[in-house]
Amino acid sequence: MLDIQLLRNQPDLVAAGLARRGIAIDLAPFEVLEAERKAVQTQTQEMQAKRNALSKQIGMLKGRQAKGEDVAAEIDRLMTEVAGLGDALKANEEKLAVLLAELDAFVSRLPNLPHESVPEGRDETANLEVSRWGAPPAFDFAPKDHVDLGEGLGGLDFERAVKIAGSRFTLMKGGIARLHRALAQFMLDTHTREHGYTEVYAPYLVNPDSMFGTGQLPKFEEDLFRVERSDGTRLYLIPTAEVPVTNIVRGEILEVDQLPLKFVCHTPCFRSEAGSYGKDTRGMIRQHQFDKVELVQIVAPETSWQALEELTGHAEAILRKLGLPYRKVALCAGDMGFSAAKTYDLEVWLPAQNTYREISSCSNFEAFQARRMQTRCREKGGKPRPVHTLNGSGLAVGRTLVAVLENYQQADGSIVVPEVLRPYLGGQERLTA
RNA sequence: GGAAGCGUGGCAGAGUGGUUGAAUGCACCGGUCUUGAAAACCGGCAACGUCGCAAGGCGUUCGUGAGUUCGAAUCUCACCGCUUCCGCCA
């Protein structure tokens, strides 16, 4: 959520920021609404103050009456006076509530403003490559894609996944299922042992407040899987561990010297992929369910930009240890997600596609999520102020599996296990049919 | 699923319709004293919103939402959560 004070005081700055995202916004309706709010709120509060003062007087008189003084007439007079406020006050309060809800609905749907360092551009073609690591492997044979490799090894079975659940689901077996698990554990171990993160296990179903807090609601409900309960309430399947883990601190005031909080969490992620029909239909690149190891940081506001560089580095460390070639890309303003102030994508080399594909997305949200969650920090003696939040994939496990299969494939269709994973596979050096 | 109880400020814990945004203690901050520290003593210390150049004023908030009332932490209803006992169970 943007700071509503910023909208009031510097609407041009907000409009300019949103324009960088390709959003032409007319703030005139907001300003009309805001003027009305101001008038109604001021009036309402004056009436409330009057009511409170009169009620207080009645209370005092009742006290004197109890001691035997004859003040009944005075009490009657005040009761009549305060009764005159009744309906008008109630009408004003209701009107104010409607106005505040409208303002809130408007502001809740505005995305974050891009940081000044974010490249200009409307879509992914304007994203800026920041760096590259590793060289794509040279094959003296035609490399297969992960679908052919996995099926050849008897470890990927998309036909049966369709039978069980439908399209965009994966069934893994044997060595590939094990490799998948090894990847997740390797990532968790690296982040906890080497990067200072605390491992977290969190709910896979969350309430609407949590989805609002990180910015998935109210605007992107169609991207989520929803679970209706018999009592009429609903839960949502998490599209990323970002949601439950960031919401750990929702509604809390943290001591600034407890920060940063660094969490790592391995969960399945569930996405409806509405609107991506026909995109990446082959293989396990784009699934309704996939595993991801997520890094989340809750930091003091001054430190978030340094934290973004560090967090991105933590994700990069996994790719390097696995020996997977990748590049780091700064997303342009028009390609960033709703809540982000800046995002780096890490893209891994996929030989079969002869290109780099997203495997991690690392973002600084500044105070955008913190304002939605009402998460603040306080310095000794100071006023609470919103924290900054960050997160990044470290990494998407399914896509990492794809990258390992494709980059480590051999001419005979077997897969060499990257050295760092061998301890997790009982020393196994190669996956064969 | 059955029964009972409980949700108050960073924590503990008073408060059952009227100058209560809330006693008291702890924690925390500032000061006095002390060579220094501790102890003792004095003072301060909720959040959010809003008006205002500011000083400051006003409003809202005692799990959440609705209701009764001139007035609600206190009364009513619903919901959420927690505790204990019984039952069931991975």
mmCIF file of N, CA and C (backbone and C1' of nucleotides) in Angstrom, chain A residues 31-49 87-103, chain B residues 49-51 58-59:
data_model
loop_
_atom_site.group_PDB
_atom_site.id
_atom_site.type_symbol
_atom_site.label_atom_id
_atom_site.label_comp_id
_atom_site.label_asym_id
_atom_site.label_seq_id
_atom_site.Cartn_x
_atom_site.Cartn_y
_atom_site.Cartn_z
ATOM 1 N N GLU A 31 -8.897 13.001 -5.423
ATOM 2 C CA GLU A 31 -8.852 14.283 -4.732
ATOM 3 C C GLU A 31 -10.246 14.769 -4.344
ATOM 4 N N VAL A 32 -11.229 14.467 -5.181
ATOM 5 C CA VAL A 32 -12.620 14.804 -4.854
ATOM 6 C C VAL A 32 -13.060 14.022 -3.607
ATOM 7 N N LEU A 33 -12.774 12.729 -3.643
ATOM 8 C CA LEU A 33 -13.124 11.854 -2.530
ATOM 9 C C LEU A 33 -12.453 12.317 -1.242
ATOM 10 N N GLU A 34 -11.212 12.690 -1.389
ATOM 11 C CA GLU A 34 -10.404 13.105 -0.254
ATOM 12 C C GLU A 34 -10.932 14.413 0.354
ATOM 13 N N ALA A 35 -11.355 15.334 -0.499
ATOM 14 C CA ALA A 35 -11.907 16.596 -0.003
ATOM 15 C C ALA A 35 -13.193 16.326 0.773
ATOM 16 N N GLU A 36 -13.998 15.432 0.235
ATOM 17 C CA GLU A 36 -15.256 15.101 0.902
ATOM 18 C C GLU A 36 -14.970 14.437 2.253
ATOM 19 N N ARG A 37 -14.024 13.527 2.231
ATOM 20 C CA ARG A 37 -13.619 12.852 3.467
ATOM 21 C C ARG A 37 -13.208 13.849 4.534
ATOM 22 N N LYS A 38 -12.430 14.802 4.131
ATOM 23 C CA LYS A 38 -11.927 15.780 5.088
ATOM 24 C C LYS A 38 -13.086 16.535 5.729
ATOM 25 N N ALA A 39 -14.012 16.981 4.914
ATOM 26 C CA ALA A 39 -15.156 17.741 5.422
ATOM 27 C C ALA A 39 -15.994 16.879 6.369
ATOM 28 N N VAL A 40 -16.317 15.671 5.905
ATOM 29 C CA VAL A 40 -17.201 14.813 6.702
ATOM 30 C C VAL A 40 -16.509 14.371 7.984
ATOM 31 N N GLN A 41 -15.227 14.074 7.891
ATOM 32 C CA GLN A 41 -14.514 13.604 9.073
ATOM 33 C C GLN A 41 -14.406 14.702 10.125
ATOM 34 N N THR A 42 -14.073 15.894 9.685
ATOM 35 C CA THR A 42 -13.972 17.007 10.624
ATOM 36 C C THR A 42 -15.302 17.229 11.333
ATOM 37 N N GLN A 43 -16.364 17.243 10.545
ATOM 38 C CA GLN A 43 -17.682 17.480 11.106
ATOM 39 C C GLN A 43 -18.067 16.358 12.084
ATOM 40 N N THR A 44 -17.807 15.123 11.673
ATOM 41 C CA THR A 44 -18.151 13.982 12.519
ATOM 42 C C THR A 44 -17.415 14.055 13.849
ATOM 43 N N GLN A 45 -16.133 14.380 13.767
ATOM 44 C CA GLN A 45 -15.352 14.405 14.992
ATOM 45 C C GLN A 45 -15.799 15.524 15.924
ATOM 46 N N GLU A 46 -16.226 16.636 15.339
ATOM 47 C CA GLU A 46 -16.749 17.717 16.181
ATOM 48 C C GLU A 46 -18.016 17.277 16.907
ATOM 49 N N MET A 47 -18.881 16.584 16.180
ATOM 50 C CA MET A 47 -20.122 16.110 16.798
ATOM 51 C C MET A 47 -19.829 15.082 17.888
ATOM 52 N N GLN A 48 -18.884 14.214 17.595
ATOM 53 C CA GLN A 48 -18.510 13.215 18.613
ATOM 54 C C GLN A 48 -17.960 13.885 19.859
ATOM 55 N N ALA A 49 -17.163 14.914 19.642
ATOM 56 C CA ALA A 49 -16.578 15.617 20.783
ATOM 57 C C ALA A 49 -17.676 16.247 21.634
ATOM 58 N N ASP A 87 -29.332 11.387 15.334
ATOM 59 C CA ASP A 87 -29.475 10.909 13.963
ATOM 60 C C ASP A 87 -28.430 11.501 13.033
ATOM 61 N N ALA A 88 -28.188 12.800 13.206
ATOM 62 C CA ALA A 88 -27.226 13.462 12.328
ATOM 63 C C ALA A 88 -25.838 12.865 12.518
ATOM 64 N N LEU A 89 -25.505 12.602 13.755
ATOM 65 C CA LEU A 89 -24.198 12.010 14.045
ATOM 66 C C LEU A 89 -24.083 10.625 13.420
ATOM 67 N N LYS A 90 -25.116 9.847 13.602
ATOM 68 C CA LYS A 90 -25.097 8.494 13.054
ATOM 69 C C LYS A 90 -24.962 8.531 11.536
ATOM 70 N N ALA A 91 -25.715 9.442 10.904
ATOM 71 C CA ALA A 91 -25.645 9.565 9.444
ATOM 72 C C ALA A 91 -24.235 9.953 9.015
ATOM 73 N N ASN A 92 -23.640 10.867 9.751
ATOM 74 C CA ASN A 92 -22.284 11.295 9.427
ATOM 75 C C ASN A 92 -21.273 10.173 9.591
ATOM 76 N N GLU A 93 -21.424 9.422 10.651
ATOM 77 C CA GLU A 93 -20.490 8.317 10.891
ATOM 78 C C GLU A 93 -20.567 7.292 9.770
ATOM 79 N N GLU A 94 -21.802 7.020 9.330
ATOM 80 C CA GLU A 94 -21.968 6.039 8.260
ATOM 81 C C GLU A 94 -21.389 6.546 6.953
ATOM 82 N N LYS A 95 -21.630 7.817 6.694
ATOM 83 C CA LYS A 95 -21.112 8.411 5.471
ATOM 84 C C LYS A 95 -19.584 8.377 5.467
ATOM 85 N N LEU A 96 -19.003 8.683 6.622
ATOM 86 C CA LEU A 96 -17.549 8.670 6.744
ATOM 87 C C LEU A 96 -16.992 7.271 6.518
ATOM 88 N N ALA A 97 -17.682 6.285 7.088
ATOM 89 C CA ALA A 97 -17.212 4.907 6.929
ATOM 90 C C ALA A 97 -17.198 4.516 5.457
ATOM 91 N N VAL A 98 -18.225 4.928 4.716
ATOM 92 C CA VAL A 98 -18.289 4.624 3.284
ATOM 93 C C VAL A 98 -17.140 5.305 2.553
ATOM 94 N N LEU A 99 -16.915 6.569 2.869
ATOM 95 C CA LEU A 99 -15.839 7.316 2.207
ATOM 96 C C LEU A 99 -14.474 6.686 2.489
ATOM 97 N N LEU A 100 -14.248 6.331 3.739
ATOM 98 C CA LEU A 100 -12.960 5.737 4.102
ATOM 99 C C LEU A 100 -12.768 4.404 3.396
ATOM 100 N N ALA A 101 -13.866 3.635 3.276
ATOM 101 C CA ALA A 101 -13.774 2.348 2.590
ATOM 102 C C ALA A 101 -13.465 2.549 1.110
ATOM 103 N N GLU A 102 -14.053 3.580 0.528
ATOM 104 C CA GLU A 102 -13.793 3.851 -0.893
ATOM 105 C C GLU A 102 -12.349 4.267 -1.103
ATOM 106 N N LEU A 103 -11.860 5.125 -0.229
ATOM 107 C CA LEU A 103 -10.471 5.555 -0.329
ATOM 108 C C LEU A 103 -9.535 4.371 -0.165
ATOM 109 P P G B 49 -1.772 6.618 11.079
ATOM 110 O "O5'" G B 49 -3.178 7.343 11.023
ATOM 111 C "C5'" G B 49 -4.274 6.742 10.360
ATOM 112 C "C4'" G B 49 -5.540 7.466 10.700
ATOM 113 C "C3'" G B 49 -5.534 8.954 10.419
ATOM 114 O "O3'" G B 49 -5.743 9.245 9.058
ATOM 115 C "C1'" G B 49 -6.478 8.552 12.548
ATOM 116 P P U B 50 -5.069 10.509 8.428
ATOM 117 O "O5'" U B 50 -5.896 11.691 9.087
ATOM 118 C "C5'" U B 50 -7.276 11.845 8.812
ATOM 119 C "C4'" U B 50 -7.849 12.900 9.706
ATOM 120 C "C3'" U B 50 -7.176 14.265 9.614
ATOM 121 O "O3'" U B 50 -7.670 15.000 8.518
ATOM 122 C "C1'" U B 50 -7.470 13.674 11.883
ATOM 123 P P C B 51 -6.755 16.096 7.842
ATOM 124 O "O5'" C B 51 -6.913 17.328 8.848
ATOM 125 C "C5'" C B 51 -8.142 18.022 8.948
ATOM 126 C "C4'" C B 51 -8.070 19.050 10.041
ATOM 127 C "C3'" C B 51 -6.891 20.006 9.976
ATOM 128 O "O3'" C B 51 -7.101 21.051 9.048
ATOM 129 C "C1'" C B 51 -7.129 19.223 12.179
ATOM 130 P P C B 58 -9.064 18.061 23.616
ATOM 131 O "O5'" C B 58 -9.770 17.421 22.347
ATOM 132 C "C5'" C B 58 -10.927 18.025 21.789
ATOM 133 C "C4'" C B 58 -11.257 17.386 20.468
ATOM 134 C "C3'" C B 58 -11.460 15.877 20.500
ATOM 135 O "O3'" C B 58 -12.726 15.507 21.006
ATOM 136 C "C1'" C B 58 -10.104 16.429 18.663
ATOM 137 P P G B 59 -12.891 14.088 21.729
ATOM 138 O "O5'" G B 59 -12.863 13.099 20.490
ATOM 139 C "C5'" G B 59 -13.851 13.183 19.470
ATOM 140 C "C4'" G B 59 -13.512 12.251 18.353
ATOM 141 C "C3'" G B 59 -13.369 10.787 18.757
ATOM 142 O "O3'" G B 59 -14.621 10.154 18.843
ATOM 143 C "C1'" G B 59 -11.558 11.415 17.380
#
